[in-house]
mmCIF file of C-alpha atoms in Angstrom:
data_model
loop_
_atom_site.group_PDB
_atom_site.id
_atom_site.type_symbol
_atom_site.label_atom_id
_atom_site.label_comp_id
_atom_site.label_asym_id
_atom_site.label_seq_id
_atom_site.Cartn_x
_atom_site.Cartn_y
_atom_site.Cartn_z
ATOM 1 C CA UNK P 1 0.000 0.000 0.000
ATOM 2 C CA UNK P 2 1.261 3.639 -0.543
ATOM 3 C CA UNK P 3 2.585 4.946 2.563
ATOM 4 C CA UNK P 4 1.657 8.940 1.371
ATOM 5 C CA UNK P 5 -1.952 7.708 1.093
ATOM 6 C CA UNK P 6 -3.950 8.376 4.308
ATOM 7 C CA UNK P 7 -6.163 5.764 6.067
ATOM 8 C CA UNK P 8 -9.785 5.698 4.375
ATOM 9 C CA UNK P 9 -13.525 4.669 5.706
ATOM 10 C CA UNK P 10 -13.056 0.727 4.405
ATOM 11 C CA UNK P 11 -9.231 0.293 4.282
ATOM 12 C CA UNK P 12 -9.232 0.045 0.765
ATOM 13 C CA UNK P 13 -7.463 2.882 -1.192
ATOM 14 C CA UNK P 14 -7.590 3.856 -5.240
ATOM 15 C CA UNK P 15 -4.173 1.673 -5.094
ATOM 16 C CA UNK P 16 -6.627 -1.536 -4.157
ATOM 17 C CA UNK P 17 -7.413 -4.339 -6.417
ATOM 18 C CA UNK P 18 -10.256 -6.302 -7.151
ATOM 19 C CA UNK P 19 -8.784 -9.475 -5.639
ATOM 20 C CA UNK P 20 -7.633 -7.591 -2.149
ATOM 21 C CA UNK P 21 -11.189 -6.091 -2.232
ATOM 22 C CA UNK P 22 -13.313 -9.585 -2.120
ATOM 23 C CA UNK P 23 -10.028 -11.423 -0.479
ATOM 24 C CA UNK P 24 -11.329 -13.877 1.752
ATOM 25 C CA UNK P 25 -15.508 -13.467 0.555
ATOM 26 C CA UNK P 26 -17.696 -16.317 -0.735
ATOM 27 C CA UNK P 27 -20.158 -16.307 -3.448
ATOM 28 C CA UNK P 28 -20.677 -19.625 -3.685
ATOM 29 C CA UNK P 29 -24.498 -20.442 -4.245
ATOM 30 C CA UNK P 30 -24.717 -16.358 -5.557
ATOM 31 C CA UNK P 31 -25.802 -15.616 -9.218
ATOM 32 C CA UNK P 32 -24.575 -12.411 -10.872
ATOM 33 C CA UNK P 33 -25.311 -10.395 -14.127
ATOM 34 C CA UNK P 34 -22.671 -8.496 -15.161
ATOM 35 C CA UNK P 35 -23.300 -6.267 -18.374
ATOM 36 C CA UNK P 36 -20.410 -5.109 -21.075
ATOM 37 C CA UNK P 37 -18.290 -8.302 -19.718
ATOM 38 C CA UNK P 38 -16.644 -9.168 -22.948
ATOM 39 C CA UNK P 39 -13.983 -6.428 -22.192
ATOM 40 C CA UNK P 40 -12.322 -4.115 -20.001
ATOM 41 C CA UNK P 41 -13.534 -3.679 -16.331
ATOM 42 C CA UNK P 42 -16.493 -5.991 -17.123
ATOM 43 C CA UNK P 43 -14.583 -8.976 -18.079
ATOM 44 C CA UNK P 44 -11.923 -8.207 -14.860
ATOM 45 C CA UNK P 45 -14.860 -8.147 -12.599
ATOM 46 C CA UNK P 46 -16.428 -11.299 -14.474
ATOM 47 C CA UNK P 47 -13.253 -13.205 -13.406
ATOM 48 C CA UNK P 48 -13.188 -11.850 -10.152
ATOM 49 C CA UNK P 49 -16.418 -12.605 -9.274
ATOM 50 C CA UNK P 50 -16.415 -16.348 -10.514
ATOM 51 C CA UNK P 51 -12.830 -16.948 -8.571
ATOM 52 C CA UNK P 52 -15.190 -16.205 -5.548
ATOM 53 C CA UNK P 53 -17.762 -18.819 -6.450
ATOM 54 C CA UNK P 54 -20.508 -16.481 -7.832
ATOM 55 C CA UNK P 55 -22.372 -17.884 -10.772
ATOM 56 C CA UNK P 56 -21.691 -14.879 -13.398
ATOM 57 C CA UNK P 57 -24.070 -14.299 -16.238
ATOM 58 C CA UNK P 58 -22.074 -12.305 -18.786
ATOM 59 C CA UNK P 59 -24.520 -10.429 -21.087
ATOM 60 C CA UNK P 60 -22.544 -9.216 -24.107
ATOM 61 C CA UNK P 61 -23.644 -7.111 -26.949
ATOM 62 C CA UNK P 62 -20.853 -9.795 -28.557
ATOM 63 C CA UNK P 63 -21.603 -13.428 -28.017
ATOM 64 C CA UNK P 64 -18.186 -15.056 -29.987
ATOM 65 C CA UNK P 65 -16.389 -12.122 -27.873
ATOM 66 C CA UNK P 66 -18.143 -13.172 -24.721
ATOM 67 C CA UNK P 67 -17.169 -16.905 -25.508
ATOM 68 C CA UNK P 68 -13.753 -15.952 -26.268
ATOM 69 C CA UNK P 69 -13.802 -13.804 -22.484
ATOM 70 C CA UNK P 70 -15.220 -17.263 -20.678
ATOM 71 C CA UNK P 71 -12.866 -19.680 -22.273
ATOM 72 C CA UNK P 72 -9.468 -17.643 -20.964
ATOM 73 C CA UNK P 73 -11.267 -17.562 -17.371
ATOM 74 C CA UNK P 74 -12.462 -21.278 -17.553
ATOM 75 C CA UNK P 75 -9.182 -22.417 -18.520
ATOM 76 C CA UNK P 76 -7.030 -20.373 -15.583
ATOM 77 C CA UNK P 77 -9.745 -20.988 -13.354
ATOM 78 C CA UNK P 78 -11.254 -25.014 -14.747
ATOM 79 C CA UNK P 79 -14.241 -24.603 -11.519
ATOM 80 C CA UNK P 80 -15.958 -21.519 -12.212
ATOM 81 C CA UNK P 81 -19.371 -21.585 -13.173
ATOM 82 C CA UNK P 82 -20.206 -19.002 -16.687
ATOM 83 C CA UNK P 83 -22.972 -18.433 -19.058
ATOM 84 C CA UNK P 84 -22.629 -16.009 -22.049
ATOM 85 C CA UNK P 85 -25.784 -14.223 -23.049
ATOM 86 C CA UNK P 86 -26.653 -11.929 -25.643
ATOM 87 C CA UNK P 87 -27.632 -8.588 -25.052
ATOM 88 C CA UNK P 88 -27.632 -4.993 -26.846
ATOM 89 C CA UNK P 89 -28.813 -2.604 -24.283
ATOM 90 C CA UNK P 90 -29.257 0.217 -27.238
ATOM 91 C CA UNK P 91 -32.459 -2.032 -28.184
ATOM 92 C CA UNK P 92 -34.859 -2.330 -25.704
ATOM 93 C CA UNK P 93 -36.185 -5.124 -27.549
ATOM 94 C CA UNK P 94 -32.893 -6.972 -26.983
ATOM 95 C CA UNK P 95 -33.432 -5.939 -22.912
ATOM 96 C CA UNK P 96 -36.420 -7.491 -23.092
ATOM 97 C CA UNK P 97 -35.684 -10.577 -24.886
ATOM 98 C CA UNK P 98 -32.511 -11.066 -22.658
ATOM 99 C CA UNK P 99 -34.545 -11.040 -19.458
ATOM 100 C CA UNK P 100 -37.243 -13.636 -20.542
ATOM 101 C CA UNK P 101 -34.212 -16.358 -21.616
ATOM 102 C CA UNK P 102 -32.559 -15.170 -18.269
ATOM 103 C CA UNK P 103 -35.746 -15.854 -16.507
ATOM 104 C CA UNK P 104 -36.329 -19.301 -18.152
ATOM 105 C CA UNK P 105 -32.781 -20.636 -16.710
ATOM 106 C CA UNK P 106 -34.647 -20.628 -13.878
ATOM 107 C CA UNK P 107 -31.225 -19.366 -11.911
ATOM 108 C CA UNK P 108 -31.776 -17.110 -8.651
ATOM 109 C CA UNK P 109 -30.324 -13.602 -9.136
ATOM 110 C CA UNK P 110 -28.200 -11.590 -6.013
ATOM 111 C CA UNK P 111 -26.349 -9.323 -7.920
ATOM 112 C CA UNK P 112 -26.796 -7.021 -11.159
ATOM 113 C CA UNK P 113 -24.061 -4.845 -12.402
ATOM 114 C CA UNK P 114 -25.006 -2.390 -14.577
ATOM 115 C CA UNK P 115 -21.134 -1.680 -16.219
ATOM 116 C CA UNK P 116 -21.707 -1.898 -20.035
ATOM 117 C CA UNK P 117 -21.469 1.488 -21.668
ATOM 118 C CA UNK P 118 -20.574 3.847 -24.442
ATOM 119 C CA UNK P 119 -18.474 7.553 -24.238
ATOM 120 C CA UNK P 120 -18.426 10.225 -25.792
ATOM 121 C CA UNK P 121 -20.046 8.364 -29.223
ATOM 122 C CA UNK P 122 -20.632 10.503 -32.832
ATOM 123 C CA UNK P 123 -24.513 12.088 -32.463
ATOM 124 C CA UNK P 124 -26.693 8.978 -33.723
ATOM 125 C CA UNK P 125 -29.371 7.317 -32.312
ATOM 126 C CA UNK P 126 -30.161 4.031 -30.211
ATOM 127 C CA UNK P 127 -32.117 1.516 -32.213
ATOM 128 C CA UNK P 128 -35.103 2.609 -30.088
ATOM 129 C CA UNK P 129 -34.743 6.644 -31.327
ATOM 130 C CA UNK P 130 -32.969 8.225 -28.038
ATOM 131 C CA UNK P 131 -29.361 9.822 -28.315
ATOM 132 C CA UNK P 132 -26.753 6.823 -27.932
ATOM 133 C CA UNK P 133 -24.927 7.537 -24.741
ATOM 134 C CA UNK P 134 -28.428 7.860 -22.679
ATOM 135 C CA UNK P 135 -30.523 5.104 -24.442
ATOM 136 C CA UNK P 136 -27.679 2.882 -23.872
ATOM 137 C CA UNK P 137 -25.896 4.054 -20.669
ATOM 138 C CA UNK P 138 -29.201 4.993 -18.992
ATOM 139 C CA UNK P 139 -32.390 3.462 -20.472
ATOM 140 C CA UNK P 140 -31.047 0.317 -21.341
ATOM 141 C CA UNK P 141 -30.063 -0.768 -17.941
ATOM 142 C CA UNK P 142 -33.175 0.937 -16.535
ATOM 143 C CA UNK P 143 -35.096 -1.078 -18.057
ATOM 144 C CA UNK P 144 -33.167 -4.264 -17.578
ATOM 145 C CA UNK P 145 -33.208 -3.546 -13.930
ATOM 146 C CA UNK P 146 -36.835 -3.013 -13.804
ATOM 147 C CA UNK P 147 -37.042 -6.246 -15.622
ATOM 148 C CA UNK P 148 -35.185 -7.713 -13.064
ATOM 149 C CA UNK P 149 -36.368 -6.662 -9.948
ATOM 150 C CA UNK P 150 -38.449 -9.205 -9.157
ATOM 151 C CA UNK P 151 -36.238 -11.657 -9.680
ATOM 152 C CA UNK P 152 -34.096 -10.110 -7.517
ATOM 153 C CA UNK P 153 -36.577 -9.113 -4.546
ATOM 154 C CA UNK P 154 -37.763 -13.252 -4.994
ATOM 155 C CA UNK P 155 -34.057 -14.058 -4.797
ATOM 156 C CA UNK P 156 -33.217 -12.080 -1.743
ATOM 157 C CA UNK P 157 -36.766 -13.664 0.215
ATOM 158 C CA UNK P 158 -36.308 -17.288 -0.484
ATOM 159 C CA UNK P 159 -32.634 -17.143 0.425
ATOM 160 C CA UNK P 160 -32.484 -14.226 3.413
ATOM 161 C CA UNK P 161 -29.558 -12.872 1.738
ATOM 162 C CA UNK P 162 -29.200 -9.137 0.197
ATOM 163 C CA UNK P 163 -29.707 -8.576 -3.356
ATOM 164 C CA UNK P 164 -27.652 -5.635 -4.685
ATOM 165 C CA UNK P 165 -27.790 -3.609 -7.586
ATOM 166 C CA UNK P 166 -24.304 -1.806 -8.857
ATOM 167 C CA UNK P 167 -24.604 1.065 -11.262
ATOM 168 C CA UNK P 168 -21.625 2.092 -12.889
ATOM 169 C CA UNK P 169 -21.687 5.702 -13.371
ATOM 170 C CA UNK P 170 -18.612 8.023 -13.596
ATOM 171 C CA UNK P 171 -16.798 10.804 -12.093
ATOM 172 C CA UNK P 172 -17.431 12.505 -15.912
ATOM 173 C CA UNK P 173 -20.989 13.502 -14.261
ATOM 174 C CA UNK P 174 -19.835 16.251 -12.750
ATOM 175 C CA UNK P 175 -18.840 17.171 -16.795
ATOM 176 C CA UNK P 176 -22.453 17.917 -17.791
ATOM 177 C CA UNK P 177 -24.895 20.956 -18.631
ATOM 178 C CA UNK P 178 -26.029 23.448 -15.700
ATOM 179 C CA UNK P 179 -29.819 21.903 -15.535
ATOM 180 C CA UNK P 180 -28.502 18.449 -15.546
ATOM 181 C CA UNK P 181 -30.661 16.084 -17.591
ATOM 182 C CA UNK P 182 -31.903 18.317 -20.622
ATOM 183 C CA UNK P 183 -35.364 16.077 -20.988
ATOM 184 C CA UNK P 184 -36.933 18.041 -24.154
ATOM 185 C CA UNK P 185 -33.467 18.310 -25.193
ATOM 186 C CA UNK P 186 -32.299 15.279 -25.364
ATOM 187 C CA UNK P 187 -32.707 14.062 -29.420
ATOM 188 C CA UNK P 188 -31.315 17.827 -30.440
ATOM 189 C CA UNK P 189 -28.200 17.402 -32.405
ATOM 190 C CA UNK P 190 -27.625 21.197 -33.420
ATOM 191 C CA UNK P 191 -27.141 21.088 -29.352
ATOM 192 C CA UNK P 192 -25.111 17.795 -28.559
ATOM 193 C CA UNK P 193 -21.884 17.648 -27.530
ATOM 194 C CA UNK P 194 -20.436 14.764 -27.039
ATOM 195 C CA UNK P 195 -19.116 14.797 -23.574
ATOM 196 C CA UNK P 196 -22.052 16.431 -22.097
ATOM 197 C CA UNK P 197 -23.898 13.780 -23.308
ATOM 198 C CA UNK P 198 -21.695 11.398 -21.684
ATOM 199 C CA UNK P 199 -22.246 13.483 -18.337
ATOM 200 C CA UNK P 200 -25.625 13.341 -18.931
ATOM 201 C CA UNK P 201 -26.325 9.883 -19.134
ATOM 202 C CA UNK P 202 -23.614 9.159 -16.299
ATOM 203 C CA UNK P 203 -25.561 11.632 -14.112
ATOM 204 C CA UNK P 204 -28.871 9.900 -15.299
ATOM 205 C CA UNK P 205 -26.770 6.468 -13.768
ATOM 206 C CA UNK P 206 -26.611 8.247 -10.088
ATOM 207 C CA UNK P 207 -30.300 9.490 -9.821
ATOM 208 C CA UNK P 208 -31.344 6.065 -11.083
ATOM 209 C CA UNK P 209 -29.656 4.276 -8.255
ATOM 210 C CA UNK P 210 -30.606 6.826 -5.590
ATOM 211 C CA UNK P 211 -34.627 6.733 -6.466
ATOM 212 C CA UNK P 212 -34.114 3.074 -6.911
ATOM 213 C CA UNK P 213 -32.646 2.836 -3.755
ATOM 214 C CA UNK P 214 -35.253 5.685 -1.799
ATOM 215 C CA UNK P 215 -38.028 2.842 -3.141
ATOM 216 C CA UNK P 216 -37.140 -0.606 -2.412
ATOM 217 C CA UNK P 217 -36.297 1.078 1.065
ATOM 218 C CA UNK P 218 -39.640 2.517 1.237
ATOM 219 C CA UNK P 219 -41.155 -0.947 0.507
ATOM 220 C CA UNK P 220 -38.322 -2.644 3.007
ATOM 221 C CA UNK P 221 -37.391 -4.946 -0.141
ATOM 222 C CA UNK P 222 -33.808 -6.776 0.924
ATOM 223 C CA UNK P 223 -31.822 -5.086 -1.912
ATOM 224 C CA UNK P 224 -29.797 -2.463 -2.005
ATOM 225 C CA UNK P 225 -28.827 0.296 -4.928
ATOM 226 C CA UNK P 226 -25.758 1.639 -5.151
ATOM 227 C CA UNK P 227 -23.641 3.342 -7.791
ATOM 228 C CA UNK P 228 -19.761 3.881 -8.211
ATOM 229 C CA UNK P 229 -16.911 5.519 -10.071
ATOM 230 C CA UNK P 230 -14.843 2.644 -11.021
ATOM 231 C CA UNK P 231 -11.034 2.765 -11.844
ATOM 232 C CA UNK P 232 -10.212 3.902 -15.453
ATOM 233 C CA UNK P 233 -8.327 1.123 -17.679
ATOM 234 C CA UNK P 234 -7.876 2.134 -21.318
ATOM 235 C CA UNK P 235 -10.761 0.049 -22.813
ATOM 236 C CA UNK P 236 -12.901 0.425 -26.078
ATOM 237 C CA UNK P 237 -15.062 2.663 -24.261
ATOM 238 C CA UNK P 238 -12.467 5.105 -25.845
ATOM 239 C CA UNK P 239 -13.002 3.896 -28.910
ATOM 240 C CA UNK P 240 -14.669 6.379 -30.318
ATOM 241 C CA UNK P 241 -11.880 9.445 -28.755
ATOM 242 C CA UNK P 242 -9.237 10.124 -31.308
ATOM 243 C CA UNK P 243 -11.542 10.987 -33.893
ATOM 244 C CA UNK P 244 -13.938 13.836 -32.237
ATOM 245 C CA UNK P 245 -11.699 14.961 -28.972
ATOM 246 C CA UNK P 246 -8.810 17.519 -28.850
ATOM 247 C CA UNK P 247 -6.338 17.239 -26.353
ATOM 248 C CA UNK P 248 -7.902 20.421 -24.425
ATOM 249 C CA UNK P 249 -10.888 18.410 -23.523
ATOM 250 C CA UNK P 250 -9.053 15.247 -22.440
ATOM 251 C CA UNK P 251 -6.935 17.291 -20.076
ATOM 252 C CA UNK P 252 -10.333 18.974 -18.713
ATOM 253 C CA UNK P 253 -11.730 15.292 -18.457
ATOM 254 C CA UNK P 254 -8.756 12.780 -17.393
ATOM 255 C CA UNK P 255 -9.111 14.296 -13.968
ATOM 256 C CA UNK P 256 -11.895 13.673 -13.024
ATOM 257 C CA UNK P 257 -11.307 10.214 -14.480
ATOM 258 C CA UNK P 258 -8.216 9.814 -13.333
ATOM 259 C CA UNK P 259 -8.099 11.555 -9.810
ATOM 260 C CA UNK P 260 -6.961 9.120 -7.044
ATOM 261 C CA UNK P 261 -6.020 5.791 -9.164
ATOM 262 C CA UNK P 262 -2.716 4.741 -9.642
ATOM 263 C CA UNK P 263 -1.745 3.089 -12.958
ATOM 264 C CA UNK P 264 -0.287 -0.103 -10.486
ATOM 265 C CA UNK P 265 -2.148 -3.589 -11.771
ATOM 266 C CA UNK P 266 -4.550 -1.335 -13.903
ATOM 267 C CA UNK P 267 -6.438 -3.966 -15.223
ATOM 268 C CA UNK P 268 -7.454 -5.307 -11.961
ATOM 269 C CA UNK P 269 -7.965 -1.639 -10.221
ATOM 270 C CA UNK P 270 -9.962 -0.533 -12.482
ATOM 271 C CA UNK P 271 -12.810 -3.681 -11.186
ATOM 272 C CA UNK P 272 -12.209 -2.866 -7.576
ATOM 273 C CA UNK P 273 -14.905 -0.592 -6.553
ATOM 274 C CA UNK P 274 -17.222 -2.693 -8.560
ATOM 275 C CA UNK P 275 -16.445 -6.219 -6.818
ATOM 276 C CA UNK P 276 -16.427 -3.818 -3.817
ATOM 277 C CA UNK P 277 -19.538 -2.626 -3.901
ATOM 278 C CA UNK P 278 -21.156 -6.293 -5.081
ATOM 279 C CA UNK P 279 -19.450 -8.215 -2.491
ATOM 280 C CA UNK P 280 -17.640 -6.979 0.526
ATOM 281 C CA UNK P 281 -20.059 -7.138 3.580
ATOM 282 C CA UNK P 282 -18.907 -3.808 5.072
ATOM 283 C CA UNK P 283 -20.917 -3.063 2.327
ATOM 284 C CA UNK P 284 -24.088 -4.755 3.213
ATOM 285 C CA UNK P 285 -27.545 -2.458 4.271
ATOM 286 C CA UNK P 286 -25.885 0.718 2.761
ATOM 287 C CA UNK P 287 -27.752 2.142 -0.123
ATOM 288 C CA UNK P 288 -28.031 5.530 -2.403
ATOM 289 C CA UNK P 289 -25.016 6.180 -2.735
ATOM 290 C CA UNK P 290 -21.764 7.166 -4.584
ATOM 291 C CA UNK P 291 -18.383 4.789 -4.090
ATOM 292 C CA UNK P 292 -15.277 6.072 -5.440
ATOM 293 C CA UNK P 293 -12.032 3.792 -4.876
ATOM 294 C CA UNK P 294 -14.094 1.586 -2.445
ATOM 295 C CA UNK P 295 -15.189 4.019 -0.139
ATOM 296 C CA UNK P 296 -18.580 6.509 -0.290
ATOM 297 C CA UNK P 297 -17.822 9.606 -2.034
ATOM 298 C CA UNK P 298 -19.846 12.800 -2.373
ATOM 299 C CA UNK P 299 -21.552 13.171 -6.067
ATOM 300 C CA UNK P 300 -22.234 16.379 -7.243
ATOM 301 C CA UNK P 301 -25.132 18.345 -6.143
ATOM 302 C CA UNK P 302 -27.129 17.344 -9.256
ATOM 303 C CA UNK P 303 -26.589 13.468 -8.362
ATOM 304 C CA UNK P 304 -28.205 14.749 -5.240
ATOM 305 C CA UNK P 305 -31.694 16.362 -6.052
ATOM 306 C CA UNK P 306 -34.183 14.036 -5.243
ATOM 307 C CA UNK P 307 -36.985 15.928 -7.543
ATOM 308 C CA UNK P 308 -34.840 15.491 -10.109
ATOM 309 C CA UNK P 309 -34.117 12.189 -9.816
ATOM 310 C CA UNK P 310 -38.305 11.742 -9.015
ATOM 311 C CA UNK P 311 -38.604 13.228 -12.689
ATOM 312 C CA UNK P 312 -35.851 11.447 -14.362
ATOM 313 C CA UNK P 313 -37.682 8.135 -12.720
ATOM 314 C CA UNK P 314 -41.060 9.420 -14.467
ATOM 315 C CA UNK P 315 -39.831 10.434 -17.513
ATOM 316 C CA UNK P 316 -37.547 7.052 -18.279
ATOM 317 C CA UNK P 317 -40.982 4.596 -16.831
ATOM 318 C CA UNK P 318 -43.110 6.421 -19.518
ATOM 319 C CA UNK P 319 -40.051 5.316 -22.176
ATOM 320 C CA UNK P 320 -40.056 2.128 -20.987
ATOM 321 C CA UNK P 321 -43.804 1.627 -20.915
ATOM 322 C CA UNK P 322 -44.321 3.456 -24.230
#
């Protein structure tokens, strides 16, 4: 551990790993879905999760990519249990589909990661007609967790054990416009830019968990809602940066991505705050709110209006229900 690095809340720092993070945590008998786990943090907290025991559910966008993502964690670890699933969360059609074959395994569900994800895309569309970056980041996995959530509350009755719910948002939601989610605004390209958008939708992430959270307390459901910064690894989420960001705007961006997370074992850092967050029972009973290198951080004061997160609720059921 860095010795200039003062004690935190947990007694995990942004130098952690994944595997120090769950160290000495069972999942065995636990059933995860982990979205965007064909690459980058997804597939490192795939592995991570299945070296624990937990039964992961990868549901890729790309099935050959997921099966090529299983194989390399079957053979260094021949005992883990892992399904690949298809799923494009830009189509709510494909939500929907994924979540009636998921429910027809008949497998119990403790954990959903929302982590799949696009930044800073080109303006175009989702297949459903909302801009990319929130009908993918945001609606996508709102619906899939809405889908889900019964499965989930079932789950967490049957077996007396806490179902939780990890959004991955981002420290880039602090990067957004002054009114936060632009609702009327949101299919305007002579408007978009493409880092705002990202913001946007990555805001949209936070307010999700928090009313998600504010309700299943409400009804005293056993699940919890939480959502989280993870640790940056150079993934193709970046795909898309060369061709339509300047350096200016990655030097106004990297730190807030960057801030507190040392390039040491990046790979695996960048999956800590996720498996943190999923597994580690300092964890357990705390919902609504923000985790930044394993520990609760303060979001912005936008992530933190509840009547905004009330309309953003509204406005994404009437989507969904459309």
């Amino acid at each position: 551990m860095w010795p200039f690095v003062r004690k935190r809340p947990s007694g995990f720092f942004s130098s952690s790993t994944a595997e120090e993070v769950t160290r000495g945590i069972y999942g065995t008998g636990l059933t995860a879905i982990i979205t965007g786990a064909s690459s980058g943090i997804g597939t490192e907290t795939a592995q991570v999760l299945a070296l624990r025991g937990v039964h992961v559910v990868m549901a890729v966008r790309n099935v050959s990519s997921g099966n090529a993502v299983k194989e390399a964690i079957v053979k260094e670890i021949p005992t883990v249990r892992i399904d690949v699933m298809e799923l494009d969360l830009s189509s709510m059609a494909s939500v929907r589909k994924f979540a009636l074959e998921f429910d027809a395994l008949n497998l119990p569900l403790n954990i959903l990661i929302n982590n799949a994800g696009v930044l800073a895309t080109p303006f175009s569309l989702s297949q459903d007609g909302w801009e990319l970056q929130f009908g993918t980041n945001h609606i996508g996995h709102f619906l899939l967790t809405d889908l889900l959530l019964e499965k989930m509350k079932s789950t967490s009755r049957k077996s007396g054990i806490e179902g939780r719910i990890v959004i991955l948002s981002s420290e880039g939601h602090r990067l957004t416009n002054w009114d936060g989610v632009r609702f009327d605004k949101i299919n305007n390209q002579a408007l978009y830019q493409s880092y705002l958008a990202y913001g946007q939708s990555k805001l949209a992430n936070i307010l999700h968990a928090n009313e998600l959270a504010r309700r299943l307390k409400e009804e005293g459901a056993n699940v919890t809602a939480n959502s989280l910064h993870p640790g940056l690894i150079m993934t193709n989420l970046f795909r898309y940066q060369n061709s339509i960001i300047n350096g200016n705007l990655l030097l106004l961006l990297f730190p807030l991505l960057l801030f507190g997370t040392s390039t040491k074992q990046l790979s695996n850092l960048g999956a800590a705050t996720t498996c943190y967050v999923a597994m580690n029972p300092e964890v357990k009973g705390v919902t609504g709110k923000f985790f930044k290198d394993s520990n609760v951080c303060t979001p912005s004061s936008q992530a933190l209006d509840h009547e905004l997160a009330k309309k953003l609720w509204d406005f994404s059921m009437n989507i969904i229900q459309a």
